[in-house]
């Protein structure tokens, strides 16, 4: 142990107290023992430090900070250097504001386009996610602040997010849901990591020994500290046994006293407790003594935010080369998002931006003959004839119309999944009307994730700006005016509709989420079954063109010549996919294993070399329980998207001769990739065990969310649940869902003890559950008793500051 001297001098109660937070955002201190308190703060798209009242849902005001493009936008840049620069700036702002642990980046895999939190995650691909996450981590930690990648692992839905069980086979877990974290941990070396709310194969992520001990610490060599997601601790002693170090937010004396009891009762070995404390202290001591990152230059950070937004924009359509627009064109700007941009998502990642660029103010600088702006539609999805007519009148007089459309705030938020991927109907009607009076329409889309586009024929060009952060407006103008050449490429497949996704039938799960599609997430599915989505993974247009030639590949890398054959400087994202035709062990048709963003002047060419690492040929074998390689002639495909392969080279690789675990005919869906309707029997074969059966319980338990009180025995609880559910429905209908209501309804009974700073103890939460289960009098009696006999840490020698 590194800090044995400090730990030896502490009482058992003091040691226990340190593994649970002091409040919403701080760890506990024991100054006498040389242990300071450190601050943790969100988040991935900008610092969200709450100086006053703290909450974890982005409700109360935070101090000003630069709002960067959301992770889903940054991923479109495919630019590891950019991600590292953003990380560094995030770290600098955290340092300045005295935050030692920054809660991000978020790198969960976008299993379904319907996940409400996709805007906070990078990609559907683990390799791309992992590389970008590692870059953020390096950047953040260079400033002496600990990064904290999240949410580990298999956190793919918001529905019942605190209790849902992600059920999948080990190979899918390893190859799809863990590889990104593996890269982030091995290459980024984060000092902290946050566990997910959900269970994984029946065990809460925070108590999952397989995840935290075997894989994270054992295989990947993680030496830092693991923190729960906020309120995500189920059993603090089980967490400590499995490898988790810190419960957040603080639960008063409840968590520490439970740890103490666990040690006294022999459920937790004191040596393990010491080890967890040692790992935690290492991060606390390292980050609290780090030097400051110096002064923040707000202008420089804003300029970087603009550069970032520019790199993230994806040009999806450009008919008749309508873009870039001539400087002297009569440009009309239509759409509410122009004056009130939607540049970030809602929830714990929302940032109080230092400033926000808006299009109407910047427009004359780029288009001096611009003829004006009209909001065109109301944010809530209701028709407004007058606004539409006004917008059409303006459009009639323009050479080109810039239409700012997108998803409103209601569609993408933490705590809520989407039910479809359409943009509001009133915006589509407006686009139809405007395109009738002016055929030169350029749509600028603001959305943190994919949307359906049956309206694509009504515009000549489409710039998908995602949620581009505080400087997004100027980045858009630079791109449409040609001052910048778009170089973003989709980091996720744009399907025709939400129902096209392979997991559509299984998503979202209720108590259990069955990952029946297995490995076939995103392009891995579309490419294997031969379905053409609306826009493929890796796709994006440029104002110039690129030629690929002269490929040479070996097991350790691929080289080729890339030439900018157009008249403008521009950047290309060259992507390397690996495939094994005729593979014996089933696998997706192709998988991303390398990429490079290459900037080339007009006419310039470069020899590009992209390394292939240990992930290039491996697959996880569930029989040998380790990574194996199938022998064969692998195709190394170099392309401009997963569909647009320009060069192919073959590399013969020796295998490890592992047995094929998939001889049974029941594996047919995964052999063909046709996984959208997998039977329970076939899925059980893939899992190698029976599916968890929904128990016919007539009682609620500590892990049931409060919304389930709707079926409680106690009529008062039923009434309360109905009230909460109707409040939730109304709040969703308003278009700005109340995150508190979303959180409360999906919070399990145990959460009552985890989110109230110790006002309600675990025993008291159990009593409330007892009452909900119909035991009024006895439950109330116990509740009163447990209120007056709350365990007090101080009495047990555990006072901290
Ligand atoms: C989110 C985390 C976030 C935490 C603290 C939770 O609700 O899931 O991503 O870091 O709150 O705000």
XYZ file of N, CA and C in Angstrom, residues 95-222:
384
model
N -9.187 23.177 -12.962
C -8.117 23.597 -12.064
C -8.413 24.974 -11.493
N -8.783 25.854 -12.394
C -9.011 27.239 -12.007
C -10.150 27.328 -10.982
N -11.138 26.474 -11.174
C -12.299 26.544 -10.279
C -12.183 25.556 -9.117
N -10.990 25.092 -8.884
C -10.714 24.238 -7.736
C -11.514 22.926 -7.751
N -11.607 22.347 -8.928
C -12.232 21.021 -9.052
C -11.113 20.026 -9.324
N -11.083 18.955 -8.536
C -9.978 18.009 -8.680
C -10.346 16.792 -9.541
N -11.658 16.488 -9.594
C -12.063 15.314 -10.392
C -13.187 15.729 -11.328
N -12.951 15.598 -12.601
C -13.923 16.021 -13.604
C -14.687 14.783 -14.095
N -16.004 14.824 -13.961
C -16.802 13.626 -14.239
C -17.078 13.458 -15.734
N -16.155 12.946 -16.428
C -16.291 12.705 -17.853
C -14.966 12.201 -18.386
N -14.873 11.811 -19.631
C -15.939 11.805 -20.637
C -16.898 10.624 -20.493
N -18.069 10.767 -21.154
C -19.053 9.674 -21.196
C -18.808 8.891 -22.476
N -18.662 7.591 -22.352
C -18.346 6.857 -23.588
C -19.164 5.598 -23.746
N -20.405 5.638 -23.280
C -21.226 4.454 -23.491
C -21.554 4.297 -24.975
N -21.737 3.074 -25.354
C -21.998 2.766 -26.767
C -23.442 3.103 -27.112
N -23.620 3.734 -28.270
C -24.979 4.058 -28.708
C -25.620 2.803 -29.280
N -26.206 2.046 -28.377
C -26.809 0.783 -28.803
C -28.047 1.050 -29.663
N -28.832 2.032 -29.230
C -30.063 2.356 -29.960
C -30.112 3.847 -30.232
N -30.664 4.235 -31.390
C -30.815 5.678 -31.645
C -31.809 6.312 -30.678
N -32.541 5.477 -29.944
C -33.574 6.023 -29.059
C -33.064 6.404 -27.673
N -31.825 6.092 -27.361
C -31.334 6.431 -26.019
C -31.327 7.952 -25.854
N -31.993 8.423 -24.811
C -32.138 9.862 -24.600
C -30.837 10.567 -24.300
N -29.823 9.796 -23.965
C -28.567 10.413 -23.559
C -27.467 10.218 -24.597
N -27.843 9.821 -25.793
C -26.826 9.584 -26.826
C -25.964 10.815 -27.095
N -26.539 11.993 -26.891
C -25.757 13.205 -27.174
C -24.521 13.301 -26.282
N -24.559 12.623 -25.143
C -23.416 12.681 -24.218
C -22.362 11.628 -24.522
N -22.637 10.774 -25.490
C -21.712 9.684 -25.795
C -21.129 9.860 -27.186
N -19.961 9.235 -27.416
C -19.262 9.461 -28.674
C -19.875 8.737 -29.876
N -19.996 7.429 -29.762
C -20.226 6.681 -30.997
C -20.886 5.332 -30.752
N -21.277 4.698 -31.858
C -21.754 3.308 -31.794
C -20.568 2.352 -31.898
N -19.383 2.909 -32.135
C -18.201 2.077 -32.327
C -17.237 2.204 -31.146
N -16.815 1.077 -30.574
C -15.958 1.140 -29.385
C -14.550 1.662 -29.659
N -14.037 1.401 -30.856
C -12.667 1.831 -31.149
C -12.600 3.355 -31.207
N -13.524 3.933 -31.959
C -13.555 5.396 -32.074
C -13.834 6.024 -30.703
N -14.809 5.467 -29.981
C -15.130 5.996 -28.644
C -13.916 5.959 -27.736
N -13.241 4.815 -27.748
C -12.107 4.636 -26.848
C -10.971 5.598 -27.162
N -10.668 5.765 -28.450
C -9.562 6.651 -28.832
C -9.857 8.098 -28.417
N -11.111 8.525 -28.636
C -11.452 9.906 -28.277
C -11.476 10.078 -26.762
N -12.009 9.075 -26.073
C -12.060 9.168 -24.608
C -10.649 9.223 -24.027
N -9.766 8.389 -24.559
C -8.384 8.389 -24.054
C -7.754 9.769 -24.262
N -8.077 10.396 -25.394
C -7.516 11.724 -25.679
C -8.051 12.758 -24.679
N -9.350 12.726 -24.410
C -9.907 13.635 -23.394
C -9.177 13.440 -22.070
N -9.036 12.170 -21.692
C -8.414 11.866 -20.394
C -6.997 12.446 -20.338
N -6.233 12.216 -21.385
C -4.854 12.735 -21.394
C -4.849 14.258 -21.245
N -5.773 14.902 -21.989
C -5.836 16.367 -21.942
C -6.205 16.858 -20.551
N -7.250 16.300 -19.995
C -7.721 16.736 -18.675
C -6.621 16.539 -17.631
N -6.023 15.354 -17.661
C -5.060 15.026 -16.600
C -3.737 15.768 -16.742
N -3.476 16.248 -17.944
C -2.262 17.054 -18.109
C -2.332 18.299 -17.231
N -3.557 18.709 -16.923
C -3.742 19.910 -16.101
C -3.780 19.572 -14.605
N -3.449 18.349 -14.267
C -3.398 17.988 -12.846
C -4.760 17.620 -12.270
N -5.758 17.506 -13.145
C -7.115 17.157 -12.693
C -7.365 15.709 -13.094
N -8.068 14.974 -12.250
C -8.373 13.591 -12.617
C -9.577 13.555 -13.543
N -9.466 12.819 -14.646
C -10.645 12.571 -15.479
C -11.406 11.410 -14.853
N -12.629 11.223 -15.271
C -13.427 10.146 -14.696
C -14.370 9.582 -15.774
N -13.830 8.762 -16.684
C -14.681 8.194 -17.729
C -15.894 7.497 -17.110
N -17.022 7.544 -17.823
C -18.261 6.993 -17.273
C -19.132 6.483 -18.400
N -20.129 5.702 -18.240
C -20.580 5.040 -17.032
C -20.273 3.577 -17.243
N -19.433 3.015 -16.424
C -18.853 1.698 -16.602
C -19.766 0.639 -16.004
N -20.480 -0.121 -16.742
C -20.518 -0.272 -18.194
C -21.915 -0.741 -18.602
N -22.098 -0.802 -19.930
C -23.354 -1.289 -20.515
C -24.548 -0.461 -20.056
N -24.367 0.838 -20.066
C -25.406 1.770 -19.653
C -25.991 2.367 -20.950
N -27.004 1.706 -21.498
C -27.450 2.093 -22.842
C -28.862 2.637 -22.887
N -29.497 2.786 -21.747
C -30.857 3.329 -21.782
C -31.117 4.152 -20.538
N -32.082 5.060 -20.662
C -32.457 5.917 -19.541
C -33.698 5.373 -18.820
N -34.467 4.576 -19.520
C -35.661 3.994 -18.915
C -35.258 3.121 -17.723
N -35.837 3.380 -16.584
C -35.527 2.652 -15.343
C -34.012 2.523 -15.166
N -33.358 3.654 -15.369
C -31.903 3.575 -15.489
C -31.188 3.147 -14.215
N -31.846 3.321 -13.048
C -31.127 2.996 -11.813
C -31.301 1.541 -11.380
N -32.144 0.803 -12.098
C -32.410 -0.561 -11.645
C -32.369 -1.583 -12.768
N -32.294 -1.084 -13.989
C -32.356 -1.972 -15.139
C -31.154 -2.928 -15.188
N -31.414 -4.130 -15.694
C -30.358 -5.143 -15.770
C -29.974 -5.381 -17.237
N -28.752 -5.025 -17.622
C -28.287 -5.254 -18.997
C -27.789 -6.684 -19.108
N -28.506 -7.472 -19.895
C -28.145 -8.886 -20.000
C -27.543 -9.166 -21.380
N -26.324 -9.651 -21.377
C -25.657 -9.928 -22.659
C -24.612 -11.018 -22.486
N -24.180 -11.576 -23.606
C -23.148 -12.610 -23.549
C -21.768 -11.947 -23.384
N -20.836 -12.747 -22.908
C -19.514 -12.200 -22.573
C -18.788 -11.615 -23.789
N -19.002 -12.222 -24.949
C -18.276 -11.712 -26.125
C -18.789 -10.322 -26.509
N -20.107 -10.155 -26.479
C -20.676 -8.845 -26.795
C -20.182 -7.812 -25.791
N -20.172 -8.216 -24.527
C -19.693 -7.311 -23.484
C -18.262 -6.861 -23.793
N -17.414 -7.818 -24.049
C -15.998 -7.512 -24.247
C -15.752 -6.694 -25.517
N -16.347 -7.149 -26.615
C -15.998 -6.535 -27.906
C -16.694 -5.199 -28.131
N -17.944 -5.094 -27.670
C -18.689 -3.861 -27.958
C -18.716 -2.901 -26.761
N -19.095 -3.401 -25.605
C -19.359 -2.477 -24.491
C -18.140 -2.186 -23.615
N -17.100 -3.027 -23.707
C -15.919 -2.761 -22.866
C -14.691 -2.279 -23.629
N -14.632 -2.554 -24.924
C -13.394 -2.209 -25.641
C -13.080 -0.712 -25.571
N -14.107 0.126 -25.656
C -13.889 1.571 -25.559
C -13.271 1.930 -24.207
N -13.808 1.355 -23.148
C -13.264 1.620 -21.808
C -11.842 1.066 -21.697
N -11.632 -0.067 -22.323
C -10.287 -0.666 -22.267
C -9.261 0.295 -22.884
N -9.628 0.854 -24.035
C -8.700 1.782 -24.694
C -8.516 3.032 -23.828
N -9.635 3.540 -23.306
C -9.552 4.753 -22.480
C -8.661 4.514 -21.261
N -8.787 3.331 -20.662
C -8.008 3.039 -19.452
C -6.541 2.773 -19.784
N -6.318 1.918 -20.773
C -4.927 1.556 -21.089
C -4.158 2.728 -21.694
N -4.837 3.493 -22.577
C -4.102 4.554 -23.289
C -4.217 5.917 -22.614
N -5.337 6.130 -21.895
C -5.511 7.426 -21.246
C -5.038 7.428 -19.808
N -5.050 6.272 -19.169
C -4.677 6.119 -17.760
C -5.443 7.074 -16.843
N -6.762 7.001 -16.856
C -7.533 7.876 -15.969
C -7.272 7.530 -14.503
N -7.328 8.573 -13.665
C -7.126 8.315 -12.240
C -8.428 7.868 -11.576
N -9.555 8.191 -12.212
C -10.849 7.789 -11.643
C -11.725 7.183 -12.731
N -12.785 6.512 -12.292
C -13.733 5.919 -13.228
C -15.089 5.835 -12.531
N -16.160 6.129 -13.251
C -17.484 6.091 -12.621
C -18.256 4.850 -13.069
N -18.847 4.156 -12.106
C -19.653 2.984 -12.479
C -21.040 3.432 -12.937
N -21.693 2.530 -13.642
C -23.029 2.820 -14.179
C -24.090 2.530 -13.123
N -25.275 3.103 -13.330
C -26.401 2.843 -12.426
C -26.899 1.394 -12.539
N -26.855 0.888 -13.766
C -27.541 -0.373 -14.066
C -26.821 -1.605 -13.526
N -27.538 -2.712 -13.593
C -26.888 -4.001 -13.313
C -26.301 -4.516 -14.618
N -25.339 -5.378 -14.482
C -24.826 -6.093 -15.651
C -24.946 -7.574 -15.319
N -25.706 -8.263 -16.141
C -25.956 -9.690 -15.919
C -26.301 -9.992 -14.458
N -27.242 -9.212 -13.935
C -27.803 -9.504 -12.614
C -27.095 -8.846 -11.445
N -25.929 -8.238 -11.660
C -25.191 -7.638 -10.538
C -24.970 -6.156 -10.826
N -25.271 -5.307 -9.857
C -25.051 -3.877 -10.077
C -23.614 -3.620 -10.520
N -23.464 -2.728 -11.499
C -22.130 -2.456 -12.038
C -21.167 -2.098 -10.916
N -21.666 -1.364 -9.925
C -20.784 -0.910 -8.847
C -20.384 -2.038 -7.886
N -21.070 -3.172 -8.011
C -20.738 -4.317 -7.142
C -20.234 -5.484 -7.952
N -19.947 -5.205 -9.210
C -19.637 -6.281 -10.132
C -18.140 -6.602 -10.122
N -17.836 -7.667 -9.422
C -16.432 -8.057 -9.257
C -15.770 -8.368 -10.608
N -16.569 -8.960 -11.482
C -16.036 -9.306 -12.806
C -15.575 -8.033 -13.529
N -16.435 -6.999 -13.457
C -16.086 -5.737 -14.119
C -14.937 -5.026 -13.418
N -15.101 -4.837 -12.117
C -14.173 -3.959 -11.400
C -12.862 -4.628 -10.999
N -12.945 -5.886 -10.580
C -11.703 -6.534 -10.124
C -11.038 -7.328 -11.232
N -11.808 -8.249 -11.842
C -11.171 -9.125 -12.834
C -10.681 -8.310 -14.037
N -11.604 -7.512 -14.590
C -11.268 -6.864 -15.859
C -10.543 -5.531 -15.652
N -11.213 -4.587 -14.971
C -10.655 -3.228 -14.851
C -9.293 -3.221 -14.143
N -9.263 -3.768 -12.953
C -7.992 -3.713 -12.209
C -7.066 -4.858 -12.600
N -7.673 -6.054 -12.781
C -6.859 -7.229 -13.094
C -6.261 -7.170 -14.500
N -7.136 -7.170 -15.508
C -6.615 -7.254 -16.888
C -6.051 -5.933 -17.409
N -6.736 -4.832 -17.086
C -6.312 -3.559 -17.692
C -5.309 -2.790 -16.830
N -5.121 -3.252 -15.607
C -4.131 -2.617 -14.738
C -4.532 -1.242 -14.223
N -5.828 -0.993 -14.086
C -6.297 0.297 -13.565
C -5.860 0.443 -12.109
